[in-house]
Amino acid sequence: MFLTLPLFVYFLRDQKRWLDRALIAFTAPIEHAIVVAVGGATDAWGNYLWLVHTRAQDLELRREMLRQRAELQLASEITAENARLRGLLELADKSAPLKLLAAPVIAVGASPHSHTLRIARGTADGVQVGAAVIAPEGIVGTITQATAGYADVQLIVAPQAAVPALSARTRGRSTVRGTGDLARCHLDYALRTDELADGDLLVTAGGAGFFPKGLHIGHVVDVQKRATGMFIGAEVIPSVDFSRLDEVLVVLSSPSELAPPPVDPALVAPAAADLPKPSPRASQHAEPRPTAPDAAPGAPAGAGPTP
Amino acid sequence: MTIRNLLIVLVCFAASILEATLPMLFPPFLRSLRADLLLAVVLYLALHDEWVQGAGLSFFAGSLSDLSAATPPGIYAFLAVLTFVIVRTTASAFRADGGLQAGALAFVASLVHALFATLIFKLLFSGSSLALHASWLWSAFATGLGAMPIFALLRRLDESLLPAGETLGPGARARAR
């Protein structure tokens, strides 16, 4: 009789959402306050100790900044050239800046067997259920529930998680599934003909409702080619160390949601002049596209109207 | 709702908040030490409460885990009630008044709880792994450590509410009524 209690919860899952949100609204601020208070005290102590080395570090950082400025100038030249060539070829700008929101991680799932994080950003900041969450090393997970100020993130290693993947080397498609182990995922539907090998990097395949294309998922290990069957078996080591996440980035809009950027004729003209023989088709593509009048004012640079 | 039940509910809330935030306060290499403090509460209830009251409170404790688990609702509530039923059924075999006994019981219960959780996930999600994870041991160790203060706190709470002369034990609260 007692064991049937949770069944009622399952069947009433749609009705009890408000209760979940109310409980999160009650507990999350306390969790946030604890993390901020203890973290602040620890940081203050750590900062005081680090002052001893500040001068030496300052000099080193200044040198590093100068070096990186030089590299940045070089990179901006390459980016401008790349933009001109892409405009000519009328390629959708896959590297259009994502609209990202930094979010501090304030808690983990209450049970040690859960695979979730709680972040201090919510619907008031533009976070929506289903939004992708990433870190500098790769993808982290998706938003599963959100209140005004807080949201829960389901990690890609959760047993119910699956991410469409693309091999960076072979371009073969597959699916990365969570296993419940923080350090491993399973690779499904990778074709035998793809010739995946240990160490191959997997990136997100993109698509509506999924992660933006090209983000790191992890590296393939333990590739097992069976005697028969269409698919091979393999494991994936995630790029992100989920136990070390203190801050993540929520993707508020991705390039797949953005129209290709309008081509700037000023950028196209010099590049077209450099080409030996522009074909009539290329000239036609070089025409600037009209910009929609209702383009969002806050949209990222180079982005068209969002749907 | 009696005062004791209300206090247990508050302890569950506090345990839920603590077990969610404590790993964030540890250095990264210690973050696998995730104590299941709600499991410790369920164990205490199984050893000291009568069936209906204990099952109800265990259900509440499990529901708090469900809240942030991003799994189909009810899984952790089911696991908590299942743990309560198993330990309550075999309560006469255990003697855990607190301290190391409580820690040892929580350590074993955490491992069994992890095994049940993995089996249920395997039934529900094909991708789930049945392999044993090293994190289970760390988690069980942390749960064992965390169970000691939880048992001490709940025991003190019960002693303050029991009539004079009564001692705690399986079904003690039922006898007191």
Short mmCIF file of C-alpha atoms in Angstrom, two decimals:
data_model
loop_
_atom_site.label_atom_id
_atom_site.label_comp_id
_atom_site.label_asym_id
_atom_site.label_seq_id
_atom_site.Cartn_x
_atom_site.Cartn_y
_atom_site.Cartn_z
CA MET A 1 0.00 0.00 0.00
CA PHE A 2 2.81 2.42 0.98
CA LEU A 3 4.69 1.72 -2.22
CA THR A 4 1.72 2.84 -4.34
CA LEU A 5 1.92 6.36 -2.89
CA PRO A 6 4.52 7.52 -5.44
CA LEU A 7 2.31 6.26 -8.28
CA PHE A 8 -0.23 8.94 -7.38
CA VAL A 9 2.53 11.51 -7.66
CA TYR A 10 3.38 10.24 -11.12
CA PHE A 11 -0.21 10.42 -12.35
CA LEU A 12 -0.68 13.86 -10.82
CA ARG A 13 2.60 15.15 -12.23
CA ASP A 14 0.97 17.87 -14.32
CA GLN A 15 -1.15 19.16 -11.45
CA LYS A 16 1.76 19.36 -9.00
CA ARG A 17 4.04 21.58 -11.05
CA TRP A 18 2.95 24.62 -9.06
CA LEU A 19 3.90 22.81 -5.86
CA ASP A 20 7.35 21.98 -7.28
CA ARG A 21 7.87 25.60 -8.23
CA ALA A 22 6.74 26.79 -4.82
CA LEU A 23 9.15 24.42 -3.08
CA ILE A 24 12.02 25.50 -5.35
CA ALA A 25 11.15 29.13 -4.69
CA PHE A 26 11.39 28.33 -0.98
CA THR A 27 14.59 26.27 -0.95
CA ALA A 28 16.67 27.81 -3.75
CA PRO A 29 17.21 31.25 -2.12
CA ILE A 30 18.44 29.52 1.04
CA GLU A 31 20.84 27.38 -1.02
CA HIS A 32 21.99 30.49 -2.85
CA ALA A 33 22.54 32.40 0.38
CA ILE A 34 24.59 29.54 1.88
CA VAL A 35 26.83 29.26 -1.18
CA VAL A 36 27.27 33.03 -1.47
CA ALA A 37 28.02 33.48 2.24
CA VAL A 38 30.49 30.63 2.56
CA GLY A 39 32.01 31.32 -0.87
CA GLY A 40 32.40 35.02 0.00
CA ALA A 41 34.16 34.25 3.27
CA THR A 42 36.47 31.76 1.55
CA ASP A 43 37.21 34.18 -1.27
CA ALA A 44 37.99 37.02 1.13
CA TRP A 45 40.50 34.87 2.97
CA GLY A 46 41.98 33.56 -0.27
CA ASN A 47 42.25 37.06 -1.77
CA TYR A 48 44.09 38.34 1.28
CA LEU A 49 46.65 35.56 1.01
CA TRP A 50 47.04 36.04 -2.72
CA LEU A 51 47.93 39.72 -2.28
CA VAL A 52 51.44 38.56 -1.43
CA HIS A 53 51.98 37.52 -5.05
CA THR A 54 49.86 40.18 -6.70
CA ARG A 55 52.67 42.39 -7.99
CA ALA A 56 54.53 39.58 -9.73
CA GLN A 57 51.29 38.26 -11.18
CA ASP A 58 50.31 41.73 -12.36
CA LEU A 59 53.53 42.05 -14.37
CA GLU A 60 53.11 38.60 -15.86
CA LEU A 61 49.49 39.33 -16.80
CA ARG A 62 50.44 42.63 -18.46
CA ARG A 63 52.96 40.83 -20.64
CA GLU A 64 50.41 38.16 -21.45
CA MET A 65 47.85 40.85 -22.36
CA LEU A 66 50.26 42.52 -24.77
CA ARG A 67 51.00 39.20 -26.41
CA GLN A 68 47.32 38.41 -26.76
CA ARG A 69 46.51 41.86 -28.16
CA ALA A 70 48.97 41.22 -30.96
CA GLU A 71 47.38 37.84 -31.61
CA LEU A 72 43.92 39.41 -31.51
CA GLN A 73 44.85 41.91 -34.21
CA LEU A 74 46.01 39.09 -36.40
CA ALA A 75 42.85 37.11 -35.67
CA SER A 76 40.57 40.05 -36.46
CA GLU A 77 42.21 40.37 -39.89
CA ILE A 78 41.55 36.69 -40.55
CA THR A 79 37.96 37.02 -39.30
CA ALA A 80 37.28 39.95 -41.62
CA GLU A 81 38.71 38.05 -44.59
CA ASN A 82 36.68 34.98 -43.63
CA ALA A 83 33.50 37.09 -43.43
CA ARG A 84 34.10 38.49 -46.91
CA LEU A 85 34.61 35.04 -48.42
CA ARG A 86 31.61 33.60 -46.61
CA GLY A 87 29.50 36.47 -47.88
CA LEU A 88 30.55 35.69 -51.41
CA LEU A 89 29.69 32.05 -51.06
CA GLU A 90 26.44 32.89 -49.27
CA LEU A 91 27.12 30.48 -46.47
CA ALA A 92 25.08 30.72 -43.35
CA ASP A 93 27.34 32.05 -40.66
CA LYS A 94 27.80 29.01 -38.47
CA SER A 95 29.98 30.97 -36.09
CA ALA A 96 27.44 33.71 -35.46
CA PRO A 97 27.78 34.64 -31.82
CA LEU A 98 25.50 32.69 -29.55
CA LYS A 99 23.41 34.71 -27.17
CA LEU A 100 24.75 33.40 -23.90
CA LEU A 101 23.94 34.07 -20.28
CA ALA A 102 26.46 33.31 -17.53
CA ALA A 103 24.91 31.55 -14.56
CA PRO A 104 26.49 30.56 -11.26
CA VAL A 105 25.87 27.00 -10.07
CA ILE A 106 24.42 27.15 -6.56
CA ALA A 107 23.49 23.54 -5.85
CA VAL A 108 23.46 19.99 -7.12
CA GLY A 109 20.53 17.57 -7.16
CA ALA A 110 19.48 16.62 -3.64
CA SER A 111 20.06 12.90 -4.16
CA PRO A 112 23.62 11.69 -4.83
CA HIS A 113 22.17 9.62 -7.69
CA SER A 114 20.57 12.58 -9.44
CA HIS A 115 22.36 14.28 -12.31
CA THR A 116 21.22 17.85 -12.03
CA LEU A 117 22.56 21.28 -11.16
CA ARG A 118 20.68 24.31 -9.93
CA ILE A 119 21.68 27.68 -11.37
CA ALA A 120 20.86 31.16 -10.10
CA ARG A 121 19.17 32.30 -13.32
CA GLY A 122 15.53 31.84 -14.23
CA THR A 123 12.72 32.85 -16.51
CA ALA A 124 13.16 36.48 -15.43
CA ASP A 125 16.59 36.38 -17.13
CA GLY A 126 15.21 34.80 -20.30
CA VAL A 127 16.02 31.17 -19.41
CA GLN A 128 13.50 28.73 -20.87
CA VAL A 129 12.85 25.05 -20.31
CA GLY A 130 14.78 23.08 -22.94
CA ALA A 131 17.54 25.67 -23.36
CA ALA A 132 21.05 24.29 -23.84
CA VAL A 133 23.63 24.81 -21.12
CA ILE A 134 27.33 24.80 -21.98
CA ALA A 135 30.75 25.39 -20.44
CA PRO A 136 34.00 26.50 -22.09
CA GLU A 137 35.07 22.82 -22.39
CA GLY A 138 31.84 21.58 -23.97
CA ILE A 139 28.16 20.90 -23.43
CA VAL A 140 26.70 20.47 -19.95
CA GLY A 141 22.98 19.73 -20.30
CA THR A 142 19.54 21.24 -20.76
CA ILE A 143 17.14 23.21 -18.58
CA THR A 144 14.41 20.94 -17.19
CA GLN A 145 12.48 23.31 -14.95
CA ALA A 146 12.69 27.00 -14.20
CA THR A 147 11.26 29.49 -11.76
CA ALA A 148 11.65 33.26 -11.96
CA GLY A 149 15.11 33.29 -10.40
CA TYR A 150 16.38 29.71 -10.58
CA ALA A 151 16.55 26.81 -12.99
CA ASP A 152 17.48 23.12 -12.86
CA VAL A 153 19.86 21.67 -15.44
CA GLN A 154 19.79 17.99 -16.42
CA LEU A 155 23.34 16.86 -17.25
CA ILE A 156 24.10 14.96 -20.46
CA VAL A 157 25.27 12.02 -18.34
CA ALA A 158 21.77 11.49 -16.88
CA PRO A 159 20.31 8.12 -17.97
CA GLN A 160 17.43 9.81 -19.78
CA ALA A 161 19.63 12.26 -21.72
CA ALA A 162 20.56 11.85 -25.40
CA VAL A 163 22.47 14.23 -27.68
CA PRO A 164 22.80 13.99 -31.49
CA ALA A 165 26.52 13.85 -32.23
CA LEU A 166 28.88 14.25 -35.15
CA SER A 167 32.42 12.91 -35.36
CA ALA A 168 34.80 15.82 -35.96
CA ARG A 169 37.09 13.56 -38.04
CA THR A 170 34.75 11.31 -40.04
CA ARG A 171 31.61 13.52 -39.93
CA GLY A 172 29.61 10.38 -39.12
CA ARG A 173 26.43 10.88 -37.09
CA SER A 174 25.54 9.09 -33.88
CA THR A 175 23.79 9.61 -30.55
CA VAL A 176 25.48 10.09 -27.18
CA ARG A 177 23.40 8.71 -24.32
CA GLY A 178 23.88 9.24 -20.60
CA THR A 179 24.57 6.19 -18.47
CA GLY A 180 24.21 7.62 -14.99
CA ASP A 181 27.99 7.67 -14.56
CA LEU A 182 29.42 11.21 -14.36
CA ALA A 183 32.56 10.16 -16.22
CA ARG A 184 31.08 8.14 -19.11
CA CYS A 185 28.39 8.21 -21.76
CA HIS A 186 27.43 5.56 -24.31
CA LEU A 187 27.60 5.97 -28.06
CA ASP A 188 24.58 4.69 -30.00
CA TYR A 189 23.81 4.38 -33.70
CA ALA A 190 27.35 4.93 -34.94
CA LEU A 191 27.59 3.15 -38.29
CA ARG A 192 30.27 0.50 -38.82
CA THR A 193 31.25 2.31 -42.00
CA ASP A 194 32.12 5.49 -40.08
CA GLU A 195 35.41 3.97 -38.91
CA LEU A 196 35.40 5.70 -35.56
CA ALA A 197 38.59 5.26 -33.57
CA ASP A 198 39.61 5.73 -29.96
CA GLY A 199 40.29 9.39 -29.24
CA ASP A 200 37.98 10.79 -31.92
CA LEU A 201 36.32 14.03 -30.88
CA LEU A 202 32.51 14.17 -30.95
CA VAL A 203 30.74 17.47 -31.44
CA THR A 204 27.06 18.37 -31.35
CA ALA A 205 25.20 17.79 -34.60
CA GLY A 206 22.81 20.70 -34.10
CA GLY A 207 19.17 20.72 -35.17
CA ALA A 208 16.06 22.41 -33.85
CA GLY A 209 15.58 21.96 -30.13
CA PHE A 210 19.09 20.67 -29.55
CA PHE A 211 22.49 22.11 -28.83
CA PRO A 212 24.01 24.51 -31.36
CA LYS A 213 26.16 22.69 -33.90
CA GLY A 214 29.87 22.14 -33.31
CA LEU A 215 30.15 22.20 -29.51
CA HIS A 216 32.40 19.60 -27.90
CA ILE A 217 30.71 16.57 -26.35
CA GLY A 218 33.64 14.29 -25.59
CA HIS A 219 36.13 11.75 -26.88
CA VAL A 220 35.38 8.24 -28.09
CA VAL A 221 36.96 5.33 -26.18
CA ASP A 222 36.55 1.54 -26.13
CA VAL A 223 35.34 1.20 -29.71
CA GLN A 224 33.93 -2.32 -30.15
CA LYS A 225 33.29 -3.63 -33.64
CA ARG A 226 31.08 -6.66 -33.47
CA ALA A 227 31.13 -9.41 -36.11
CA THR A 228 27.66 -8.50 -37.33
CA GLY A 229 25.25 -5.59 -37.18
CA MET A 230 25.03 -2.11 -38.62
CA PHE A 231 26.36 -0.24 -35.62
CA ILE A 232 29.47 -0.25 -33.48
CA GLY A 233 29.57 0.11 -29.71
CA ALA A 234 31.67 2.70 -27.94
CA GLU A 235 31.93 4.80 -24.82
CA VAL A 236 32.38 8.56 -24.63
CA ILE A 237 34.40 10.49 -22.05
CA PRO A 238 32.64 13.87 -21.65
CA SER A 239 34.76 16.97 -22.29
CA VAL A 240 33.33 18.65 -19.21
CA ASP A 241 34.27 17.62 -15.69
CA PHE A 242 30.84 17.96 -14.09
CA SER A 243 32.21 17.89 -10.56
CA ARG A 244 34.17 21.11 -11.16
CA LEU A 245 31.44 23.32 -12.53
CA ASP A 246 31.01 26.58 -10.65
CA GLU A 247 29.61 28.62 -13.52
CA VAL A 248 27.89 27.68 -16.77
CA LEU A 249 26.51 29.46 -19.83
CA VAL A 250 22.87 29.20 -20.89
CA VAL A 251 22.26 29.48 -24.63
CA LEU A 252 19.41 31.95 -25.03
CA SER A 253 19.47 31.76 -28.84
CA SER A 254 21.52 29.68 -31.23
CA PRO A 255 22.67 30.18 -34.82
CA SER A 256 20.11 27.62 -35.98
CA GLU A 257 17.41 30.02 -34.80
CA LEU A 258 18.99 32.96 -36.59
CA ALA A 259 18.64 33.79 -40.25
CA PRO A 260 21.87 34.07 -42.31
CA PRO A 261 23.40 37.51 -41.82
CA PRO A 262 22.93 40.21 -44.46
CA VAL A 263 26.03 40.68 -46.59
CA ASP A 264 27.73 44.04 -46.34
CA PRO A 265 28.44 45.27 -49.92
CA ALA A 266 31.39 47.28 -48.64
CA LEU A 267 33.00 44.06 -47.50
CA VAL A 268 32.09 42.16 -50.64
CA ALA A 269 33.43 44.65 -53.16
CA PRO A 270 37.17 44.42 -52.43
CA ALA A 271 37.02 40.65 -52.11
CA ALA A 272 35.18 40.33 -55.42
CA ALA A 273 37.85 42.43 -57.05
CA ASP A 274 40.49 40.02 -55.76
CA LEU A 275 38.81 37.04 -57.41
CA PRO A 276 40.16 36.11 -60.83
CA LYS A 277 36.82 35.52 -62.61
CA PRO A 278 33.62 35.94 -60.66
CA SER A 279 30.87 33.87 -62.25
CA PRO A 280 27.43 35.41 -62.87
CA ARG A 281 26.05 33.17 -60.12
CA ALA A 282 28.57 34.49 -57.59
CA SER A 283 27.77 38.06 -58.54
CA GLN A 284 24.10 37.36 -58.00
CA HIS A 285 24.83 35.99 -54.53
CA ALA A 286 26.90 39.02 -53.68
CA GLU A 287 23.80 41.21 -53.77
CA PRO A 288 22.97 42.44 -50.28
CA ARG A 289 19.84 40.95 -48.83
CA PRO A 290 17.16 43.26 -47.45
CA THR A 291 17.12 43.42 -43.69
CA ALA A 292 13.79 42.76 -42.08
CA PRO A 293 12.39 45.90 -40.46
CA ASP A 294 11.26 44.02 -37.37
CA ALA A 295 14.70 42.72 -36.47
CA ALA A 296 15.13 42.51 -32.73
CA PRO A 297 17.14 45.47 -31.41
CA GLY A 298 18.99 43.31 -28.92
CA ALA A 299 19.95 40.65 -31.44
CA PRO A 300 23.64 39.79 -31.71
CA ALA A 301 25.78 41.57 -34.23
CA GLY A 302 25.30 40.25 -37.74
CA ALA A 303 22.15 38.37 -36.83
CA GLY A 304 18.90 38.61 -38.72
CA PRO A 305 15.44 38.55 -37.24
CA THR A 306 14.64 35.75 -34.86
CA PRO A 307 11.56 33.67 -35.68
CA MET B 1 -0.09 17.33 11.87
CA THR B 2 1.64 16.90 15.24
CA ILE B 3 4.51 19.07 16.36
CA ARG B 4 6.91 16.16 15.88
CA ASN B 5 5.82 15.62 12.28
CA LEU B 6 6.20 19.31 11.61
CA LEU B 7 9.70 19.26 13.08
CA ILE B 8 10.62 16.19 11.00
CA VAL B 9 9.37 18.00 7.89
CA LEU B 10 11.60 20.95 8.77
CA VAL B 11 14.56 18.62 9.32
CA CYS B 12 13.85 17.11 5.87
CA PHE B 13 13.91 20.58 4.31
CA ALA B 14 17.17 21.43 6.06
CA ALA B 15 18.71 18.08 5.06
CA SER B 16 17.63 18.60 1.45
CA ILE B 17 19.16 22.08 1.32
CA LEU B 18 22.37 20.96 3.00
CA GLU B 19 22.95 17.94 0.79
CA ALA B 20 22.40 20.07 -2.31
CA THR B 21 24.74 22.88 -1.26
CA LEU B 22 27.48 21.12 0.70
CA PRO B 23 29.20 19.66 -2.40
CA MET B 24 29.42 23.18 -3.86
CA LEU B 25 31.34 24.35 -0.79
CA PHE B 26 33.91 21.55 -1.01
CA PRO B 27 37.01 21.77 -3.19
CA PRO B 28 36.38 20.07 -6.55
CA PHE B 29 38.28 16.89 -5.69
CA LEU B 30 35.98 16.31 -2.70
CA ARG B 31 32.71 16.87 -4.51
CA SER B 32 32.08 13.15 -4.89
CA LEU B 33 31.45 13.10 -1.15
CA ARG B 34 27.71 13.61 -1.52
CA ALA B 35 25.87 12.65 1.62
CA ASP B 36 22.30 11.44 1.28
CA LEU B 37 21.00 13.08 4.45
CA LEU B 38 17.37 12.43 3.51
CA LEU B 39 18.17 8.72 3.44
CA ALA B 40 19.50 9.05 6.99
CA VAL B 41 16.18 10.61 8.02
CA VAL B 42 14.29 7.73 6.37
CA LEU B 43 16.47 5.21 8.22
CA TYR B 44 15.77 6.90 11.54
CA LEU B 45 12.04 6.88 10.83
CA ALA B 46 12.17 3.19 9.90
CA LEU B 47 13.82 2.36 13.22
CA HIS B 48 11.64 4.52 15.44
CA ASP B 49 8.27 5.25 13.84
CA GLU B 50 5.11 3.29 13.28
CA TRP B 51 4.18 2.21 9.77
CA VAL B 52 1.76 4.84 8.50
CA GLN B 53 3.44 7.88 10.01
CA GLY B 54 6.93 6.72 9.02
CA ALA B 55 5.88 5.84 5.47
CA GLY B 56 4.20 9.20 5.05
CA LEU B 57 7.22 11.12 6.26
CA SER B 58 9.56 8.94 4.15
CA PHE B 59 7.39 9.68 1.15
CA PHE B 60 7.77 13.39 1.85
CA ALA B 61 11.55 13.04 2.19
CA GLY B 62 11.74 11.18 -1.13
CA SER B 63 9.55 13.79 -2.80
CA LEU B 64 12.08 16.46 -1.86
CA SER B 65 14.74 14.48 -3.75
CA ASP B 66 12.35 14.13 -6.69
CA LEU B 67 11.99 17.87 -6.79
CA SER B 68 15.44 18.49 -8.24
CA ALA B 69 16.19 15.11 -9.81
CA ALA B 70 14.84 15.80 -13.34
CA THR B 71 13.52 12.23 -13.50
CA PRO B 72 9.92 11.06 -13.91
CA PRO B 73 8.21 12.20 -10.69
CA GLY B 74 7.85 9.66 -7.93
CA ILE B 75 11.02 7.63 -8.45
CA TYR B 76 12.87 8.90 -5.39
CA ALA B 77 9.66 8.95 -3.35
CA PHE B 78 9.19 5.28 -4.28
CA LEU B 79 12.79 4.50 -3.33
CA ALA B 80 12.44 6.27 0.01
CA VAL B 81 9.24 4.38 0.88
CA LEU B 82 10.80 1.11 -0.31
CA THR B 83 13.83 1.71 1.91
CA PHE B 84 11.52 2.51 4.81
CA VAL B 85 9.50 -0.69 4.28
CA ILE B 86 12.61 -2.90 4.03
CA VAL B 87 14.33 -1.44 7.10
CA ARG B 88 11.08 -1.26 9.11
CA THR B 89 10.36 -4.92 8.32
CA THR B 90 13.78 -5.96 9.52
CA ALA B 91 14.05 -3.34 12.27
CA SER B 92 14.43 -5.93 15.01
CA ALA B 93 17.72 -7.05 13.42
CA PHE B 94 19.25 -3.61 13.72
CA ARG B 95 20.38 -1.68 16.72
CA ALA B 96 21.35 1.83 15.77
CA ASP B 97 21.00 4.27 18.62
CA GLY B 98 23.37 6.70 16.97
CA GLY B 99 27.10 7.14 16.57
CA LEU B 100 29.03 4.52 14.66
CA GLN B 101 26.10 2.09 14.51
CA ALA B 102 24.01 4.66 12.70
CA GLY B 103 26.94 5.47 10.43
CA ALA B 104 27.47 1.81 9.54
CA LEU B 105 23.77 1.26 8.89
CA ALA B 106 23.62 4.37 6.68
CA PHE B 107 26.73 3.25 4.77
CA VAL B 108 25.18 -0.12 3.89
CA ALA B 109 21.74 1.38 3.24
CA SER B 110 23.28 3.94 0.88
CA LEU B 111 24.91 1.22 -1.20
CA VAL B 112 21.65 -0.78 -1.35
CA HIS B 113 19.75 2.40 -2.17
CA ALA B 114 22.18 3.13 -5.03
CA LEU B 115 21.70 -0.41 -6.34
CA PHE B 116 17.91 -0.04 -6.31
CA ALA B 117 18.16 3.36 -7.99
CA THR B 118 20.35 1.91 -10.74
CA LEU B 119 17.99 -1.02 -11.29
CA ILE B 120 14.99 1.29 -11.57
CA PHE B 121 16.83 3.59 -13.97
CA LYS B 122 17.82 0.56 -16.05
CA LEU B 123 14.17 -0.51 -16.21
CA LEU B 124 13.02 2.96 -17.24
CA PHE B 125 15.87 4.11 -19.47
CA SER B 126 17.63 1.72 -21.81
CA GLY B 127 20.83 3.76 -21.88
CA SER B 128 21.39 3.50 -18.15
CA SER B 129 24.42 1.55 -17.01
CA LEU B 130 24.28 -1.34 -14.54
CA ALA B 131 27.95 -0.94 -13.72
CA LEU B 132 29.07 -0.20 -10.18
CA HIS B 133 30.38 3.31 -9.81
CA ALA B 134 33.20 4.44 -7.54
CA SER B 135 31.07 7.45 -6.64
CA TRP B 136 28.70 5.08 -4.79
CA LEU B 137 31.37 4.29 -2.23
CA TRP B 138 32.23 7.93 -1.68
CA SER B 139 28.57 8.78 -1.39
CA ALA B 140 27.96 5.90 1.04
CA PHE B 141 30.93 7.03 3.13
CA ALA B 142 29.60 10.59 3.26
CA THR B 143 26.09 9.33 4.07
CA GLY B 144 27.52 7.29 6.93
CA LEU B 145 29.26 10.37 8.30
CA GLY B 146 26.18 12.54 7.81
CA ALA B 147 23.84 10.00 9.43
CA MET B 148 25.53 10.37 12.81
CA PRO B 149 24.52 13.99 13.46
CA ILE B 150 21.12 13.41 11.84
CA PHE B 151 20.39 10.48 14.18
CA ALA B 152 21.63 12.50 17.14
CA LEU B 153 19.45 15.46 16.19
CA LEU B 154 16.31 13.39 15.64
CA ARG B 155 16.91 11.38 18.79
CA ARG B 156 17.24 14.56 20.83
CA LEU B 157 14.08 15.88 19.20
CA ASP B 158 12.18 12.69 20.08
CA GLU B 159 13.47 12.60 23.63
CA SER B 160 12.28 16.13 24.19
CA LEU B 161 8.79 15.20 23.01
CA LEU B 162 8.40 11.78 24.72
CA PRO B 163 6.63 11.49 28.07
CA ALA B 164 8.97 11.14 31.06
CA GLY B 165 10.21 7.59 31.65
CA GLU B 166 9.75 6.38 28.06
CA THR B 167 12.77 5.27 26.07
CA LEU B 168 13.24 5.19 22.34
CA GLY B 169 13.18 2.02 20.24
CA PRO B 170 11.19 0.38 17.45
CA GLY B 171 7.56 1.41 17.83
CA ALA B 172 8.33 3.42 20.96
CA ARG B 173 6.31 6.35 19.78
CA ALA B 174 3.30 4.14 19.11
CA ARG B 175 3.56 2.66 22.62
CA ALA B 176 3.83 6.13 24.10
CA ARG B 177 0.48 7.04 22.61
#
